[in-house]
PDB file of C-alpha atoms in Angstrom:
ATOM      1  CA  UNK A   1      31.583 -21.032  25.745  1.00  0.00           C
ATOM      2  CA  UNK A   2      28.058 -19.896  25.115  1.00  0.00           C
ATOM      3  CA  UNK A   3      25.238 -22.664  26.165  1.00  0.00           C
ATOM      4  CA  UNK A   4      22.682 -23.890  23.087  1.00  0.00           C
ATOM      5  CA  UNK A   5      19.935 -21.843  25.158  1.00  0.00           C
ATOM      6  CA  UNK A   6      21.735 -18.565  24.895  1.00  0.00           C
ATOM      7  CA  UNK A   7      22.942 -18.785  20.686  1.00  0.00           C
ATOM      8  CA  UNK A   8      18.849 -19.906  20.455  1.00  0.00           C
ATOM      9  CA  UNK A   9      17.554 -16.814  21.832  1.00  0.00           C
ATOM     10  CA  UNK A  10      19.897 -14.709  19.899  1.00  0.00           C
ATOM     11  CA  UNK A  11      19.078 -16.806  17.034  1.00  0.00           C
ATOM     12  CA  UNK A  12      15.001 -16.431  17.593  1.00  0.00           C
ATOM     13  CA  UNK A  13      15.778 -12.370  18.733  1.00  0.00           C
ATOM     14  CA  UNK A  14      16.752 -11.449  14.817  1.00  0.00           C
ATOM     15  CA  UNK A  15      13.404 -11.468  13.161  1.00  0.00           C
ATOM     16  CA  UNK A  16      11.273  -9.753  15.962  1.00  0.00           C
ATOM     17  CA  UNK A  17      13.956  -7.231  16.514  1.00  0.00           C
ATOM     18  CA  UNK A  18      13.910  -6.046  12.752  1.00  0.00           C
ATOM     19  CA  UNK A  19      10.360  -6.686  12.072  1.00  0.00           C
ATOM     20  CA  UNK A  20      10.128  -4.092  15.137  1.00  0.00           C
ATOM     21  CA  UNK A  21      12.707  -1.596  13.592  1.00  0.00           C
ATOM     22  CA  UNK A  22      10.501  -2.027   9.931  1.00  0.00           C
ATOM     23  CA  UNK A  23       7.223  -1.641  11.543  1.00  0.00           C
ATOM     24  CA  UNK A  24       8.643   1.699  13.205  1.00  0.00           C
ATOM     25  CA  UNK A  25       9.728   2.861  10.282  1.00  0.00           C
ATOM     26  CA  UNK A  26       6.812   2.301   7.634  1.00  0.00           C
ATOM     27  CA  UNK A  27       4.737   2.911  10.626  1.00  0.00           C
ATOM     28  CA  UNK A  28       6.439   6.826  11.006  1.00  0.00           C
ATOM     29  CA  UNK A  29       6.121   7.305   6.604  1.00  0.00           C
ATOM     30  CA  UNK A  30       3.077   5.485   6.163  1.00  0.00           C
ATOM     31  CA  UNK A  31       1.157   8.342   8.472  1.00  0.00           C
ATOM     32  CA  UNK A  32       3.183  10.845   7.458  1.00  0.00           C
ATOM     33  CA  UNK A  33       1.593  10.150   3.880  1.00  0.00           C
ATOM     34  CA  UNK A  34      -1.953   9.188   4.987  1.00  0.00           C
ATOM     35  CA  UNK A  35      -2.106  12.277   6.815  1.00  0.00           C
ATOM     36  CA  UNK A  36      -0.608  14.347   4.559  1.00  0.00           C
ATOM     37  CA  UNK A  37       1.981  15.642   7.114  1.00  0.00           C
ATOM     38  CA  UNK A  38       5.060  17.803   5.586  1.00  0.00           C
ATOM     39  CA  UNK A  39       8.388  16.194   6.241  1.00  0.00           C
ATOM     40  CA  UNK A  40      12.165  15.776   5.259  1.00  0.00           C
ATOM     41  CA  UNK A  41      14.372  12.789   4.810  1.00  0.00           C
ATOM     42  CA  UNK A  42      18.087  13.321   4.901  1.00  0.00           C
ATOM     43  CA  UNK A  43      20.826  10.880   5.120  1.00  0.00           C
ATOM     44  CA  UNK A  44      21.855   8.449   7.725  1.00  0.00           C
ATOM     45  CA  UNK A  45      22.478   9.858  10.901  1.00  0.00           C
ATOM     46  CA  UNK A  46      21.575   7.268  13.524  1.00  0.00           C
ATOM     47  CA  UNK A  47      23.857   3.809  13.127  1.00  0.00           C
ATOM     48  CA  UNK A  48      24.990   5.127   9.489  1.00  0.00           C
ATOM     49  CA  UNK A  49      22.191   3.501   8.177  1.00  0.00           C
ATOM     50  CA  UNK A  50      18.398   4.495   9.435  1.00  0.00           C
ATOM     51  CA  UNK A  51      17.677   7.915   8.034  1.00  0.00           C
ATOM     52  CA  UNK A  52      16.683  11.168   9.497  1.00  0.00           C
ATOM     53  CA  UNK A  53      13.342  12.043   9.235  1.00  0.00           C
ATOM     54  CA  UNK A  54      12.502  15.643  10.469  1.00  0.00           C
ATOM     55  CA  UNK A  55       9.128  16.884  10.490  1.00  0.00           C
ATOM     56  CA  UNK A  56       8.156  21.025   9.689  1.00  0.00           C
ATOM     57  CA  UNK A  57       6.123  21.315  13.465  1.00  0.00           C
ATOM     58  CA  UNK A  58       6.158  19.158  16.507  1.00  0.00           C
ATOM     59  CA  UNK A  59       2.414  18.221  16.362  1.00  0.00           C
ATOM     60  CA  UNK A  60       3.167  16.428  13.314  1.00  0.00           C
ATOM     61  CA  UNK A  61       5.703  14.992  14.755  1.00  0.00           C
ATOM     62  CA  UNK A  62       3.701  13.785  17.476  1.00  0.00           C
ATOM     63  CA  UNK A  63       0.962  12.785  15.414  1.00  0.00           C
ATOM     64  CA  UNK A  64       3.190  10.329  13.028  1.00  0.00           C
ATOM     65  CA  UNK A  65       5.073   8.800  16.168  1.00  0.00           C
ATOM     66  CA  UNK A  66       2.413   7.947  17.740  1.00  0.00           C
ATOM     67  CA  UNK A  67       1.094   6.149  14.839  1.00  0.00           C
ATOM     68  CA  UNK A  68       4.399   4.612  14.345  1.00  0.00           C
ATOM     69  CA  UNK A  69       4.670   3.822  18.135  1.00  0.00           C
ATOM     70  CA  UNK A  70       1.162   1.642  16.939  1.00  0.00           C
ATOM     71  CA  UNK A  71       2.400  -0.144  14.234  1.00  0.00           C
ATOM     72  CA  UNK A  72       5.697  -1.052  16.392  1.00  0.00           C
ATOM     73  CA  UNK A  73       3.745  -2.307  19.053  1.00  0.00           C
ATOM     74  CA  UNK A  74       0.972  -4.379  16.864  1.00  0.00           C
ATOM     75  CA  UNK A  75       4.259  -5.836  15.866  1.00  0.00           C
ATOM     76  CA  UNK A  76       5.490  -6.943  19.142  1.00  0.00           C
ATOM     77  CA  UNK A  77       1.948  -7.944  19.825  1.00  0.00           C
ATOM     78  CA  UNK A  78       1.233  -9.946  16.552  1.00  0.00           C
ATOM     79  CA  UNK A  79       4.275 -11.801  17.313  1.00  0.00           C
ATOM     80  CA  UNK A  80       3.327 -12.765  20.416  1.00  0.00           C
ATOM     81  CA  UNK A  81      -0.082 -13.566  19.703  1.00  0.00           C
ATOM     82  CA  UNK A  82       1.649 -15.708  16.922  1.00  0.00           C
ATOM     83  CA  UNK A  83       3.967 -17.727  19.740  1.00  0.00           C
ATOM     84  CA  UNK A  84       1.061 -18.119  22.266  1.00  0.00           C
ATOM     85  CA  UNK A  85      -0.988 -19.774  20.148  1.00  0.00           C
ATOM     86  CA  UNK A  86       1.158 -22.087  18.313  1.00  0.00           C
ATOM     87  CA  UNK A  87       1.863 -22.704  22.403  1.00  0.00           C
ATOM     88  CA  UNK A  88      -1.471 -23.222  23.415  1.00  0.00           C
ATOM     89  CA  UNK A  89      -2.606 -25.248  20.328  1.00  0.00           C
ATOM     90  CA  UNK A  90       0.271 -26.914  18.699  1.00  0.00           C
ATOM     91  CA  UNK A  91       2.551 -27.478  21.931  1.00  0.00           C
ATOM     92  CA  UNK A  92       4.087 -30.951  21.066  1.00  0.00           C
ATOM     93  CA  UNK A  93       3.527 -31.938  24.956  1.00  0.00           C
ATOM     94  CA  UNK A  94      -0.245 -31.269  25.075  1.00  0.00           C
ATOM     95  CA  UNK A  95      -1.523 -31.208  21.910  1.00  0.00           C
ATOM     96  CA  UNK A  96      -5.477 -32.589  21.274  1.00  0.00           C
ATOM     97  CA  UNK A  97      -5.037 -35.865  19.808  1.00  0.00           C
ATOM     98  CA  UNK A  98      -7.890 -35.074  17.533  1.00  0.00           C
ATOM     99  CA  UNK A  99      -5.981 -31.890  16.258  1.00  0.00           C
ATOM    100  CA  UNK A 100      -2.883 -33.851  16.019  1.00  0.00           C
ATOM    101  CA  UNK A 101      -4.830 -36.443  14.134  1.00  0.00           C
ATOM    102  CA  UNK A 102      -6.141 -33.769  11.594  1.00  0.00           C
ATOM    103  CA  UNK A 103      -3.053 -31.855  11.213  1.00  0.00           C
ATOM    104  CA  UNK A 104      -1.301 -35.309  10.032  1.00  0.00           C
ATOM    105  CA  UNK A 105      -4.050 -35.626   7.598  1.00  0.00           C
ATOM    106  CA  UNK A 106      -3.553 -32.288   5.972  1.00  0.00           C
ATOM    107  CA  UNK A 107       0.550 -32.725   5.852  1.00  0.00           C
ATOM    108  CA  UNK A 108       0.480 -30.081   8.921  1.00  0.00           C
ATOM    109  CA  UNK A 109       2.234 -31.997  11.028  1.00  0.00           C
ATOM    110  CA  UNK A 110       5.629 -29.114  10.585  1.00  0.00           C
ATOM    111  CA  UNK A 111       3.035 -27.293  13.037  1.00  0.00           C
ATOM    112  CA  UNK A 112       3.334 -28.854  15.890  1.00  0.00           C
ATOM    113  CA  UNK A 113       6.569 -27.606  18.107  1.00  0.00           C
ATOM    114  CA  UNK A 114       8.697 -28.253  20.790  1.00  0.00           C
ATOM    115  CA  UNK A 115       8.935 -26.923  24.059  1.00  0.00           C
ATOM    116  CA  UNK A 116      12.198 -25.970  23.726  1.00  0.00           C
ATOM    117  CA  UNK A 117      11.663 -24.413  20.349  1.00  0.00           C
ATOM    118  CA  UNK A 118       8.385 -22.618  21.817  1.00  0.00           C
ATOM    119  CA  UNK A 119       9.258 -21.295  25.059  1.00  0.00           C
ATOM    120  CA  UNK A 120      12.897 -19.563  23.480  1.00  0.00           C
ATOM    121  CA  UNK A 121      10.730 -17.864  20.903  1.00  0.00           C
ATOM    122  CA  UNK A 122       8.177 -16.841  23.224  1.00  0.00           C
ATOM    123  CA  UNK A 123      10.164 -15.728  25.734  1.00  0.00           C
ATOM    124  CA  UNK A 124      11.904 -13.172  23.204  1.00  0.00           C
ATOM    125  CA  UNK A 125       8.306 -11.983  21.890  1.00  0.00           C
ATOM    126  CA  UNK A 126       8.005 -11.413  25.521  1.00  0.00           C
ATOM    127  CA  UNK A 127      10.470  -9.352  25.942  1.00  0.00           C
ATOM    128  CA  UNK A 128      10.159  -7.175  23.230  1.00  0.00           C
ATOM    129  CA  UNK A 129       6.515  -6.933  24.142  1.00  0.00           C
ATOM    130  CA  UNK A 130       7.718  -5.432  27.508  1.00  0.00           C
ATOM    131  CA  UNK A 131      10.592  -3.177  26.059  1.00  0.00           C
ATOM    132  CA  UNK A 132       8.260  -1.617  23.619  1.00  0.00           C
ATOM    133  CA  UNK A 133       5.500  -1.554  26.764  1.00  0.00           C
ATOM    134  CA  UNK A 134       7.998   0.319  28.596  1.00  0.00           C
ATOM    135  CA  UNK A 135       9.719   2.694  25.949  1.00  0.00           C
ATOM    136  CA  UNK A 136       6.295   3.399  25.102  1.00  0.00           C
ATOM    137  CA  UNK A 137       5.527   4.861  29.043  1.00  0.00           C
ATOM    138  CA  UNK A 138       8.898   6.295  28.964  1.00  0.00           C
ATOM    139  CA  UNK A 139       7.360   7.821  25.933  1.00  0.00           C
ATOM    140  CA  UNK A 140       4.830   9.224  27.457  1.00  0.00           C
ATOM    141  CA  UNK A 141       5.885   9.762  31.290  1.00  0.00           C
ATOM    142  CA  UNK A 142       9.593  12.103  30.742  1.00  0.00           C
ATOM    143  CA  UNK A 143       9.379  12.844  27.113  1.00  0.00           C
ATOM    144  CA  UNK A 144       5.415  13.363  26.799  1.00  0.00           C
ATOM    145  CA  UNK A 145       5.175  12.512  23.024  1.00  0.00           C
ATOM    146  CA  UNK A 146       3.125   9.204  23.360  1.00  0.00           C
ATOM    147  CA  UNK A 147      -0.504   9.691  24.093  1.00  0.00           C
ATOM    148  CA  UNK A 148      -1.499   8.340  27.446  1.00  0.00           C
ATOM    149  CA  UNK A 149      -4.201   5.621  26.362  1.00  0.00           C
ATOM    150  CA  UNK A 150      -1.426   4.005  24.425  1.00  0.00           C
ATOM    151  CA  UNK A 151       1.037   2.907  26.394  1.00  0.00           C
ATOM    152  CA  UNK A 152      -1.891   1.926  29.147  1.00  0.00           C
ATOM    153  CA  UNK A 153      -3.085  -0.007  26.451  1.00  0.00           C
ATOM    154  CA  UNK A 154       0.120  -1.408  25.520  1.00  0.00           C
ATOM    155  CA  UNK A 155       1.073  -2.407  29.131  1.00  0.00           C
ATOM    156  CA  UNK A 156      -2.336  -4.226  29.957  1.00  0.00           C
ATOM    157  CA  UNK A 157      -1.910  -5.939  27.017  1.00  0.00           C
ATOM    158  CA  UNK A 158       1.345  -7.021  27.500  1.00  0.00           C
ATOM    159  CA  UNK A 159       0.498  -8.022  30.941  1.00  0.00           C
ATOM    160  CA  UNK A 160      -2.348 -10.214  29.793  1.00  0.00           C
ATOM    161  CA  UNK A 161       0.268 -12.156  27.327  1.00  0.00           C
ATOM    162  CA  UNK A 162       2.298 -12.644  29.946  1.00  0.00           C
ATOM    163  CA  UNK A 163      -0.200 -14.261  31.943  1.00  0.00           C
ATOM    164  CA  UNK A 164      -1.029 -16.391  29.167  1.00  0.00           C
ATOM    165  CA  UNK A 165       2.578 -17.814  28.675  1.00  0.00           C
ATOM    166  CA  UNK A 166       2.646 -17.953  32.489  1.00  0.00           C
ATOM    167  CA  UNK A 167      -0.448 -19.944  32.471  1.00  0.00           C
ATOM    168  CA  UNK A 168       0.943 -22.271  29.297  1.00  0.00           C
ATOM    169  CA  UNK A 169       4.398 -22.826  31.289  1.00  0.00           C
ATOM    170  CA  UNK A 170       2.501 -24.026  34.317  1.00  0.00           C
ATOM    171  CA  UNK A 171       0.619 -26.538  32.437  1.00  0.00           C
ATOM    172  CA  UNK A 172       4.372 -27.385  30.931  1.00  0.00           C
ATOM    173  CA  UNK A 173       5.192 -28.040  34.413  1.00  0.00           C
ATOM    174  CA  UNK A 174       2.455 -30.127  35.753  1.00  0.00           C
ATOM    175  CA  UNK A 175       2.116 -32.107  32.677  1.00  0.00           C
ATOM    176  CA  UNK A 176       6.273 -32.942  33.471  1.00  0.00           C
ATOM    177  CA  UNK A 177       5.222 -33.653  37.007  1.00  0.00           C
ATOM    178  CA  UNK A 178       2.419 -36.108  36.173  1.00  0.00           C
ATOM    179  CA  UNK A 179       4.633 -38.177  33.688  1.00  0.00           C
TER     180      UNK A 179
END
């Protein structure tokens, strides 16, 4: 039998997992079109259901996946950014009273979230912050279609976010210790 902690983080994996799948997508037409690069869309090919886009010369294709690559990552990293500060802020162990105070005020108070609740969510943001960080430099390293600066900015990025939940789990812990 599965535990409650393993069904949540499938549960909280859905929505970043196709939010990253639609960012790549729109990401890969939307430059296409801004740039006015020539492409072809042709049925399914890849899990009978995304379609295949093939572009007339590979600089275009570089061009519009490494835009797309972008948009999938500002994904991953909106997400996160999203998680770590409803951790930071509105963590029902250390919330500011004051806050607390002003969000019950407003009718906010649906804000404010568990540990539980926080950490499973974050910890999948996390992730797919570091998968995309890494197929990103894989990207870049074997197949040399990502452009360098990208994936070094995507993996000091992610590294910083991952400090910063580090950081928010440690206060998690001492605050536990102290009570």
């Amino acid at each position: 039998m599965m535990s409650k902690s393993i069904i949540k983080l499938i549960d909280e994996a859905l929505i970043p997992a196709i939010a990253l799948i639609v960012a790549k997508m729109v990401g890969l037409f939307l430059s296409a079109q801004l740039l006015h690069l020539s492409f072809t869309v042709k049925n399914a090919s890849l899990l009978l259901v995304l379609p295949k886009v093939q572009f007339l010369n590979i600089q275009d294709y570089i061009l519009a996946e490494n835009y797309s690559n972008l948009a999938m990552f500002a994904t991953a990293a909106v997400g996160t950014i999203f998680v770590l500060v409803r951790a930071h802020f509105f963590h029902q162990s250390h919330i500011h009273p004051n806050l607390q105070a002003r969000l019950a005020s407003l009718n906010l108070e649906s804000l404010i979230a568990s540990s539980y609740h926080l950490y499973h969510q974050a910890l999948i943001w996390i992730t797919f912050l570091w998968l995309t960080s890494g197929f990103l430099a894989i990207s870049t390293i074997v197949l040399h279609i990502t452009y360098p600066i990208i994936s070094v900015l995507a993996f000091i990025i992610t590294a910083n976010f991952s400090w910063i939940f580090a950081m928010d789990i440690e206060k998690e812990v001492e605050l536990s210790k102290t009570n």
